JSON list of C-alpha atoms in Angstrom, two decimals:
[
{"chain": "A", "resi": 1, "resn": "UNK", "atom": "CA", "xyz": [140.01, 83.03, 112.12]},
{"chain": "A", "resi": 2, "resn": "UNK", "atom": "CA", "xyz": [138.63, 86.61, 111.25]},
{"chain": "A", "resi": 3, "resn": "UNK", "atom": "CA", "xyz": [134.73, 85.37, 111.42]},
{"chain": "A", "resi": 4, "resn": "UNK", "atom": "CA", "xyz": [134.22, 86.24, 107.51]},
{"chain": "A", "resi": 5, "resn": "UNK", "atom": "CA", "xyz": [135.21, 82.80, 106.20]},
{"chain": "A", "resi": 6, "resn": "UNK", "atom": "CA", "xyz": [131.97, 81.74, 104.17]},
{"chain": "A", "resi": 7, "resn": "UNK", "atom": "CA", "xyz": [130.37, 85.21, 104.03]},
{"chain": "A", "resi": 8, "resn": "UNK", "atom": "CA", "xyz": [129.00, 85.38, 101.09]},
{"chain": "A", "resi": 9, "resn": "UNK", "atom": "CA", "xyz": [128.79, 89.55, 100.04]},
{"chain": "A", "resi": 10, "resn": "UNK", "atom": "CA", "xyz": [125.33, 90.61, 99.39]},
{"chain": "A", "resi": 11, "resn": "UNK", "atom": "CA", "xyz": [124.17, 90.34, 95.76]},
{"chain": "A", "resi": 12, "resn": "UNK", "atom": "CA", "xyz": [123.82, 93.65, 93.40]},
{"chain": "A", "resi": 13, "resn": "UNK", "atom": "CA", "xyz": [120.76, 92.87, 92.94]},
{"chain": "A", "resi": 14, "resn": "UNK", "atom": "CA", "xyz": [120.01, 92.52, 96.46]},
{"chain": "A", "resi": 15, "resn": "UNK", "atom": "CA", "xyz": [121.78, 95.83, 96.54]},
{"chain": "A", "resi": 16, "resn": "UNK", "atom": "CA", "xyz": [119.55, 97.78, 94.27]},
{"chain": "A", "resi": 17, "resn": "UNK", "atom": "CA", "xyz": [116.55, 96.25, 95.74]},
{"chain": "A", "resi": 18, "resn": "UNK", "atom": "CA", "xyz": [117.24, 97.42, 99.34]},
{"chain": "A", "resi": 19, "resn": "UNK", "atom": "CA", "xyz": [118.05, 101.11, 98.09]},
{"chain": "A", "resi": 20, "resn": "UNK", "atom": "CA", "xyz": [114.44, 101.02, 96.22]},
{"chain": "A", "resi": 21, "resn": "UNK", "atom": "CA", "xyz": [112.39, 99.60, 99.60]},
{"chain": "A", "resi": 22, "resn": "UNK", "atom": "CA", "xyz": [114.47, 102.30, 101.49]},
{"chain": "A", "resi": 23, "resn": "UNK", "atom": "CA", "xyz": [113.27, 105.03, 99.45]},
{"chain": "A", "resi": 24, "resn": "UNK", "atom": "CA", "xyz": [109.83, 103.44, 99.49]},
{"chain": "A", "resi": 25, "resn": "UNK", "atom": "CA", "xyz": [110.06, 103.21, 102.91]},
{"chain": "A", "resi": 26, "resn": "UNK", "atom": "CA", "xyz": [110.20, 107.04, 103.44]},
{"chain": "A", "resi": 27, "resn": "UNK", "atom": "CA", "xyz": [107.67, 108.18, 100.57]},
{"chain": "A", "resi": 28, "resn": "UNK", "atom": "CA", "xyz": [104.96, 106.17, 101.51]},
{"chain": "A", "resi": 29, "resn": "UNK", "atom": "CA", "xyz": [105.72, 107.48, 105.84]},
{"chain": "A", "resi": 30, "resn": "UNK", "atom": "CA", "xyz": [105.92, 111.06, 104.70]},
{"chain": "A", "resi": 31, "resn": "UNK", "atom": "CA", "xyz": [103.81, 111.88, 101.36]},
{"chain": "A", "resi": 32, "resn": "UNK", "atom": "CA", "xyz": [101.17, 108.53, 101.24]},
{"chain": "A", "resi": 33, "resn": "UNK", "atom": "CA", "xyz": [100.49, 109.45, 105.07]},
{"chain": "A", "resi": 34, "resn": "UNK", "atom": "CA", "xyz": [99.41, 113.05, 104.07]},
{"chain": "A", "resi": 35, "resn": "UNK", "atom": "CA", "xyz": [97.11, 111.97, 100.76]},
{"chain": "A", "resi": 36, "resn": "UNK", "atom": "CA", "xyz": [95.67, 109.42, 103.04]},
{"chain": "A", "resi": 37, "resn": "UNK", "atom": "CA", "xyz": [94.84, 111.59, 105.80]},
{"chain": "A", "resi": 38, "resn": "UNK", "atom": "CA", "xyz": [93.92, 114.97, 103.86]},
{"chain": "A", "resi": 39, "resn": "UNK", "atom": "CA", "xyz": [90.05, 115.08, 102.97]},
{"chain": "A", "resi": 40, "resn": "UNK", "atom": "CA", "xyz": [89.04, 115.64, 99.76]},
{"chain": "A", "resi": 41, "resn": "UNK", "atom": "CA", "xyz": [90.64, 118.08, 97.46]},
{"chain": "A", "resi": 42, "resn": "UNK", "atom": "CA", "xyz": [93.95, 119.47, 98.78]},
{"chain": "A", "resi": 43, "resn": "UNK", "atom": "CA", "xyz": [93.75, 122.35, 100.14]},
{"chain": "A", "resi": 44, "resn": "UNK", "atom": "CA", "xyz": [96.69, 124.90, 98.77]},
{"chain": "A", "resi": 45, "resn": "UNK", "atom": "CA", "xyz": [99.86, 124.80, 100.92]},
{"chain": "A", "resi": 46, "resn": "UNK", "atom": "CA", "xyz": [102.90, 126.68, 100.46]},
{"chain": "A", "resi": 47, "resn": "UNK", "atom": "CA", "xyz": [105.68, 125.06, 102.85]},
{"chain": "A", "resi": 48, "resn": "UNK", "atom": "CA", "xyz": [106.65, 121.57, 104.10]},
{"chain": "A", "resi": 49, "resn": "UNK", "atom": "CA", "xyz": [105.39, 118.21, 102.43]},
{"chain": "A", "resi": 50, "resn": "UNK", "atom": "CA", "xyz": [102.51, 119.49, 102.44]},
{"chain": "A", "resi": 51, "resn": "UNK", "atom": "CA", "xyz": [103.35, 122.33, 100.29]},
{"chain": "A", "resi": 52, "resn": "UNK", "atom": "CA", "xyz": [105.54, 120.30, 97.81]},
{"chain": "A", "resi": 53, "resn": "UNK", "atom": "CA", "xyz": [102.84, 117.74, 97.22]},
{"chain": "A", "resi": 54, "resn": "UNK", "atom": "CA", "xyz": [100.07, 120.32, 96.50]},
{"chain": "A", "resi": 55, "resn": "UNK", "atom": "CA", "xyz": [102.45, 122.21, 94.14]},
{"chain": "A", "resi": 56, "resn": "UNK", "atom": "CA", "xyz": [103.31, 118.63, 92.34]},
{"chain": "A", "resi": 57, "resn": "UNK", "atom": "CA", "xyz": [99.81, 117.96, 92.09]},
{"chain": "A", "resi": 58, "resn": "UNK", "atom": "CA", "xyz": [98.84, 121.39, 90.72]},
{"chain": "A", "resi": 59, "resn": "UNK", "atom": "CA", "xyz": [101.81, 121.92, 88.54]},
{"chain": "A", "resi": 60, "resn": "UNK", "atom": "CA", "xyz": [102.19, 118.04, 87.19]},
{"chain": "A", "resi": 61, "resn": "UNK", "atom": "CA", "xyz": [99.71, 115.73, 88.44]},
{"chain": "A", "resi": 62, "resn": "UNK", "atom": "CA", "xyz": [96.40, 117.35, 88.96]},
{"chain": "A", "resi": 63, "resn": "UNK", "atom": "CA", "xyz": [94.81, 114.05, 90.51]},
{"chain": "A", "resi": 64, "resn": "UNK", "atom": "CA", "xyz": [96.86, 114.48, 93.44]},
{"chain": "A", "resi": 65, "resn": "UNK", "atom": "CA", "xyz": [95.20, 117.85, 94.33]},
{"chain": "A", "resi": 66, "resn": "UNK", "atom": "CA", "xyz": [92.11, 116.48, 94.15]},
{"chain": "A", "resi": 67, "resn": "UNK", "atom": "CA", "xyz": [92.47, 113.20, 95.63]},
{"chain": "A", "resi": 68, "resn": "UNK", "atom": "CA", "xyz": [89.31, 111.01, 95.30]},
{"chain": "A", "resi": 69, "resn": "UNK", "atom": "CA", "xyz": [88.29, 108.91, 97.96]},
{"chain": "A", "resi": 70, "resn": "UNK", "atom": "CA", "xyz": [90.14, 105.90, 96.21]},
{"chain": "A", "resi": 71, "resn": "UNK", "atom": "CA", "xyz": [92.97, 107.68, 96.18]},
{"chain": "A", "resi": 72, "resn": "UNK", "atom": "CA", "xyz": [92.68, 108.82, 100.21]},
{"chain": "A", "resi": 73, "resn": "UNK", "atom": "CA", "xyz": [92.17, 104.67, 100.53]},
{"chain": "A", "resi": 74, "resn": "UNK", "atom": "CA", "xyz": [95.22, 103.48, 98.04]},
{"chain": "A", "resi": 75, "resn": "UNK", "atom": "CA", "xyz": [97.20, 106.30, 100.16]},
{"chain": "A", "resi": 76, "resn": "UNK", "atom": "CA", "xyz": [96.37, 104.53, 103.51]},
{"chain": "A", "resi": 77, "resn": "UNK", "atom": "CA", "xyz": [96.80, 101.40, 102.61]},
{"chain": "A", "resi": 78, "resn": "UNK", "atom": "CA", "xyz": [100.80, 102.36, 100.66]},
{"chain": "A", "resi": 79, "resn": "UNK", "atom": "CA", "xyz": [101.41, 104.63, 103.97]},
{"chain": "A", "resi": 80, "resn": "UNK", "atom": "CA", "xyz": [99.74, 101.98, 106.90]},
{"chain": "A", "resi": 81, "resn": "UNK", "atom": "CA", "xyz": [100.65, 98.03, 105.05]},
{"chain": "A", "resi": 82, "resn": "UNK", "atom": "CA", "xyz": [103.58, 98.44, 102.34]},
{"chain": "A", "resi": 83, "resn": "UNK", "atom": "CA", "xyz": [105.67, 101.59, 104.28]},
{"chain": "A", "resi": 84, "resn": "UNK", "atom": "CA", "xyz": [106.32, 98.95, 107.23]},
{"chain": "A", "resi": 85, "resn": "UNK", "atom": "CA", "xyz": [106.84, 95.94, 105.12]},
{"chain": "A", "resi": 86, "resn": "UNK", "atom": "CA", "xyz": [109.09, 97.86, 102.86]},
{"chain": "A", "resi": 87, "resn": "UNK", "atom": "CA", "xyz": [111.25, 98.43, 106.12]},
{"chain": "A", "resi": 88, "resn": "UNK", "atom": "CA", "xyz": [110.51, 94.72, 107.15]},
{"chain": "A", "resi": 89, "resn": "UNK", "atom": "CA", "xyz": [111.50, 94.06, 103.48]},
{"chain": "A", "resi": 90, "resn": "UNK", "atom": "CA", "xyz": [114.87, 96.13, 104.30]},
{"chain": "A", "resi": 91, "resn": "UNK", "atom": "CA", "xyz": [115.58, 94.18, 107.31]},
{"chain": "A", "resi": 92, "resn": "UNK", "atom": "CA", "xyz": [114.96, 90.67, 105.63]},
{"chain": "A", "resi": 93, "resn": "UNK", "atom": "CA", "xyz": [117.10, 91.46, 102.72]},
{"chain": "A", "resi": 94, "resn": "UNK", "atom": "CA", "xyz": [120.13, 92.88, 104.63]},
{"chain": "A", "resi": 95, "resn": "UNK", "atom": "CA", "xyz": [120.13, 89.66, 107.32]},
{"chain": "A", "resi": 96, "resn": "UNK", "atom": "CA", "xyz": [119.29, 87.42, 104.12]},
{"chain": "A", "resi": 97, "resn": "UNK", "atom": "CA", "xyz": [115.72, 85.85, 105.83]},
{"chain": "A", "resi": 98, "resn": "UNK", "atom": "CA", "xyz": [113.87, 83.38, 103.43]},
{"chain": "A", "resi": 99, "resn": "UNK", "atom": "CA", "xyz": [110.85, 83.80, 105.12]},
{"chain": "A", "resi": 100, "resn": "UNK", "atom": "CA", "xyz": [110.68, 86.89, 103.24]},
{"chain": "A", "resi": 101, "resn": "UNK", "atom": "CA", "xyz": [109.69, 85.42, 99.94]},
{"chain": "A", "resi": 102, "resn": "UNK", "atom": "CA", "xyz": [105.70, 84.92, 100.19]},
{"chain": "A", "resi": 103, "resn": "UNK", "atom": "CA", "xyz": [105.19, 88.27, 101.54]},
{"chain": "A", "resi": 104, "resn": "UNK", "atom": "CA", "xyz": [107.29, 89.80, 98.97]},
{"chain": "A", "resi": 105, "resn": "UNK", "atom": "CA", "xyz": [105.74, 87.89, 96.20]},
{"chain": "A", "resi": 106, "resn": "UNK", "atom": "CA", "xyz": [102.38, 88.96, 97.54]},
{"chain": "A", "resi": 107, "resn": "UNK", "atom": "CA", "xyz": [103.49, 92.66, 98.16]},
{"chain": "A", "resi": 108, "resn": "UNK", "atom": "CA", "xyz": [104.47, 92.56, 94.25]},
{"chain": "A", "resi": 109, "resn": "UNK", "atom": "CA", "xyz": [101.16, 91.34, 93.05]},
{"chain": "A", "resi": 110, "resn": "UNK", "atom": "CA", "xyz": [98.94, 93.88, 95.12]},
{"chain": "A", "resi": 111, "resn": "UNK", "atom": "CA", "xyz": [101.42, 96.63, 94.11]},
{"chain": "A", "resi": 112, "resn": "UNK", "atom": "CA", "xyz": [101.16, 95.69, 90.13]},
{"chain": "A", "resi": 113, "resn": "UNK", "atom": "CA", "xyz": [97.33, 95.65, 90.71]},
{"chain": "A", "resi": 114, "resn": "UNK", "atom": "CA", "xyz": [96.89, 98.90, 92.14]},
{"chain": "A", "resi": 115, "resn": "UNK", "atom": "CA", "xyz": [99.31, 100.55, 89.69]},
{"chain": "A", "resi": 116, "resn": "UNK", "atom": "CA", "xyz": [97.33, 98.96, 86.64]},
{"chain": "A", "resi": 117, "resn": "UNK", "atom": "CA", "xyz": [94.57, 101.27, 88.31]},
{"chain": "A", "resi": 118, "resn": "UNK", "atom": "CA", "xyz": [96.43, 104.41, 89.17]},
{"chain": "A", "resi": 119, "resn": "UNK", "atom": "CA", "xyz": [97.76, 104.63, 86.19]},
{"chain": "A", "resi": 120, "resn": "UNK", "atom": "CA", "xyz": [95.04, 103.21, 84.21]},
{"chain": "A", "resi": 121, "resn": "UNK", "atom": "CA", "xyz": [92.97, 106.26, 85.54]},
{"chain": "A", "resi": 122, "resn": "UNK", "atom": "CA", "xyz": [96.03, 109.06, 84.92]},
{"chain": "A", "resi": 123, "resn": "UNK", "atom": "CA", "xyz": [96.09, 107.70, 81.31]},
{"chain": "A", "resi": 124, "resn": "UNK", "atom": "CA", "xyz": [92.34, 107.35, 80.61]},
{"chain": "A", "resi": 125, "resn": "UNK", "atom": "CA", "xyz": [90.76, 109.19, 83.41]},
{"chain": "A", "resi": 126, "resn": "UNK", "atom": "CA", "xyz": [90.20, 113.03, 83.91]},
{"chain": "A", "resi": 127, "resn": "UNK", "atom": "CA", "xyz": [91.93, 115.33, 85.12]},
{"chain": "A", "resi": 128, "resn": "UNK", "atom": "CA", "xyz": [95.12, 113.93, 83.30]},
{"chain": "A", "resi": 129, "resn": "UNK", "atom": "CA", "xyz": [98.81, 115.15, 84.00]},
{"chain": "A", "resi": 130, "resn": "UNK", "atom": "CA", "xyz": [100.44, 118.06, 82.32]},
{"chain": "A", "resi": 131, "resn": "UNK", "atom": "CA", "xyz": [103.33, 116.58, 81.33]},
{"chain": "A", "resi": 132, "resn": "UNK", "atom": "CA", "xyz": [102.23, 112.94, 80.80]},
{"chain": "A", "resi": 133, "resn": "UNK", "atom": "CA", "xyz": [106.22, 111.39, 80.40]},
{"chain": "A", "resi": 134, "resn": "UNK", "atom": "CA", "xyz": [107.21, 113.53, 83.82]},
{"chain": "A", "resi": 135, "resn": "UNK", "atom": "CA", "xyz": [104.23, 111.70, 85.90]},
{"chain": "A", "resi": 136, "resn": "UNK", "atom": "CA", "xyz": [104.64, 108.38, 83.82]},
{"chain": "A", "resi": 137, "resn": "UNK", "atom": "CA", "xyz": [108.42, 108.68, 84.88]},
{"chain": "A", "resi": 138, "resn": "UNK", "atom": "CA", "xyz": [107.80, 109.38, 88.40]},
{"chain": "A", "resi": 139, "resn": "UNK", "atom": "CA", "xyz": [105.87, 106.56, 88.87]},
{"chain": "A", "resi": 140, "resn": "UNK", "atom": "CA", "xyz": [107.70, 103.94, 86.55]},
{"chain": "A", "resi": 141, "resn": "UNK", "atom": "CA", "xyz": [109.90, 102.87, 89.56]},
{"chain": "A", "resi": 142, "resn": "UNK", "atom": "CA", "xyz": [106.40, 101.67, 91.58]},
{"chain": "A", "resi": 143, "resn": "UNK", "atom": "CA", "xyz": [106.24, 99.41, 88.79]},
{"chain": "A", "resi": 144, "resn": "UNK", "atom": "CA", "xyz": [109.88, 98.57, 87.80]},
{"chain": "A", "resi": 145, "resn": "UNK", "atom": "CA", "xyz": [110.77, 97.59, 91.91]},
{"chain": "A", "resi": 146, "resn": "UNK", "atom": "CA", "xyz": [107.97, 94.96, 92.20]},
{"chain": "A", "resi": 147, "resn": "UNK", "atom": "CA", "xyz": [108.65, 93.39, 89.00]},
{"chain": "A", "resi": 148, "resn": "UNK", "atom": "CA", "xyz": [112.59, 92.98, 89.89]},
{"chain": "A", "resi": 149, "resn": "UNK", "atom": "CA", "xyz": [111.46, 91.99, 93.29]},
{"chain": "A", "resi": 150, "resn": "UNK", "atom": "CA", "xyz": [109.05, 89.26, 91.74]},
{"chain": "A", "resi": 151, "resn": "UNK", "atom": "CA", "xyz": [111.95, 88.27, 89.61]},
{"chain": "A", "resi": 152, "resn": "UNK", "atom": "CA", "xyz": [114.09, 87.58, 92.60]},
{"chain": "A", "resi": 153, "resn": "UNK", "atom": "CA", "xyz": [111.62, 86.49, 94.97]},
{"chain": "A", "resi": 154, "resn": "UNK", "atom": "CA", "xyz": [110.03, 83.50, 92.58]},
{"chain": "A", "resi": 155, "resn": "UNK", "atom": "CA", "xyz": [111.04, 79.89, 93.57]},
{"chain": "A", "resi": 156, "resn": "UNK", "atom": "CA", "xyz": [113.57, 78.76, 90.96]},
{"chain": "A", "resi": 157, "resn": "UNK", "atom": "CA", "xyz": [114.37, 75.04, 90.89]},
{"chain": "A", "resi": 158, "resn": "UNK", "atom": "CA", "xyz": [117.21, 72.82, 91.22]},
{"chain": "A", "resi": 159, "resn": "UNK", "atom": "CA", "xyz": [118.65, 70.33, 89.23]},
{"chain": "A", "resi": 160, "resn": "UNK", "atom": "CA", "xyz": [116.55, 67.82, 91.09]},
{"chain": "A", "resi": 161, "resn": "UNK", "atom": "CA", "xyz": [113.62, 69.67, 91.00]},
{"chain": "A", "resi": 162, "resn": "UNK", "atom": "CA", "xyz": [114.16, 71.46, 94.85]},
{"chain": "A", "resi": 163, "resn": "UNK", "atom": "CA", "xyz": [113.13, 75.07, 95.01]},
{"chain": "A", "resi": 164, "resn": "UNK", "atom": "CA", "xyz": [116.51, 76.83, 95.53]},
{"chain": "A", "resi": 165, "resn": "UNK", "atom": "CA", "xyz": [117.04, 79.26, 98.59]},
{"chain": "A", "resi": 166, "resn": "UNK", "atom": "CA", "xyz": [116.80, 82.59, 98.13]},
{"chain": "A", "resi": 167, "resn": "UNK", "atom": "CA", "xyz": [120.55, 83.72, 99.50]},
{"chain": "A", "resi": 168, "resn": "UNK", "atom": "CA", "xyz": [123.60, 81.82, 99.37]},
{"chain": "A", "resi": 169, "resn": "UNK", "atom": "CA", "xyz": [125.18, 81.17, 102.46]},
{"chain": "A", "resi": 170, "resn": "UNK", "atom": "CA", "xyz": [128.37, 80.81, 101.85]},
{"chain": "A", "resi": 171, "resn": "UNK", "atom": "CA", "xyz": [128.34, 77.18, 104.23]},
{"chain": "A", "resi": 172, "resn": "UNK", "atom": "CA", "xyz": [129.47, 74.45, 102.27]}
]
């Protein structure tokens, strides 16, 4: 016996899903940690994240640089709540957990929400971006991730009407 028969190989969607809360995982640590904890408008920086966020914001995405308190807040919360349970997320989707589905399902709706705002104010708000299709494609995946993740997380039923598990097992 090699100790493989019944493993079932992760699913591509899986896949693509565990690369997105990866990369999630890091942006909200490193850049929604800094908008979070930086007071009111940036203050110019020329080096480090810092300096690559303030020249995004001043080049692209003006709201960055000046970072309204609901901003500082939506920062804290991406950087303090979803940068852990993107890694928990990680974790969960790797060792194939269904006890991740509510809190992904949750995750999903809170993250739709707030981008209905942050993007409702960078397309009707002042100051708006620069180049409106740059920012709108920056951000498109921070809509596009919880989406696919709703799609996969949502119960789907059975034949008989029982919600089906999330991961196969490969047990028969």
């Amino acid at each position: 016996m090699t100790g493989h028969e019944g493993h079932v190989p992760m699913r591509w969607i899986d896949r693509v899903l565990l690369v997105f809360a990866l990369s999630f995982c890091s942006t909200s640590l490193l850049f929604d940690r800094l908008a979070a904890i930086e007071p009111g408008p940036m203050a110019p920086a020329d080096s480090g994240l810092k300096g690559f966020l303030y020249w995004w914001g001043s080049t692209y995405d003006p709201l960055i640089v000046l970072n309204p308190l609901w901003l500082q807040i939506a920062s804290g919360v991406s950087a303090f709540v979803f940068g852990p349970f993107y890694a928990v997320l990680a974790v969960a989707l790797v060792r194939r957990r269904e006890w991740i589905r509510w809190p992904a399902i949750i995750y999903a709706s809170v993250m739709l929400y707030s981008m209905v705002i942050f993007l409702g104010v960078h397309t009707f708000g002042e100051p708006r971006p620069t180049v409106p299709w740059l920012v709108a494609l920056l951000y498109a995946p921070y809509v596009l991730f919880p989406l696919a993740l709703l799609r996969r997380m949502l119960p789907r039923r059975g034949p008989a009407g029982e919600v089906r598990p999330l991961f196969e097992t490969g047990r028969g």
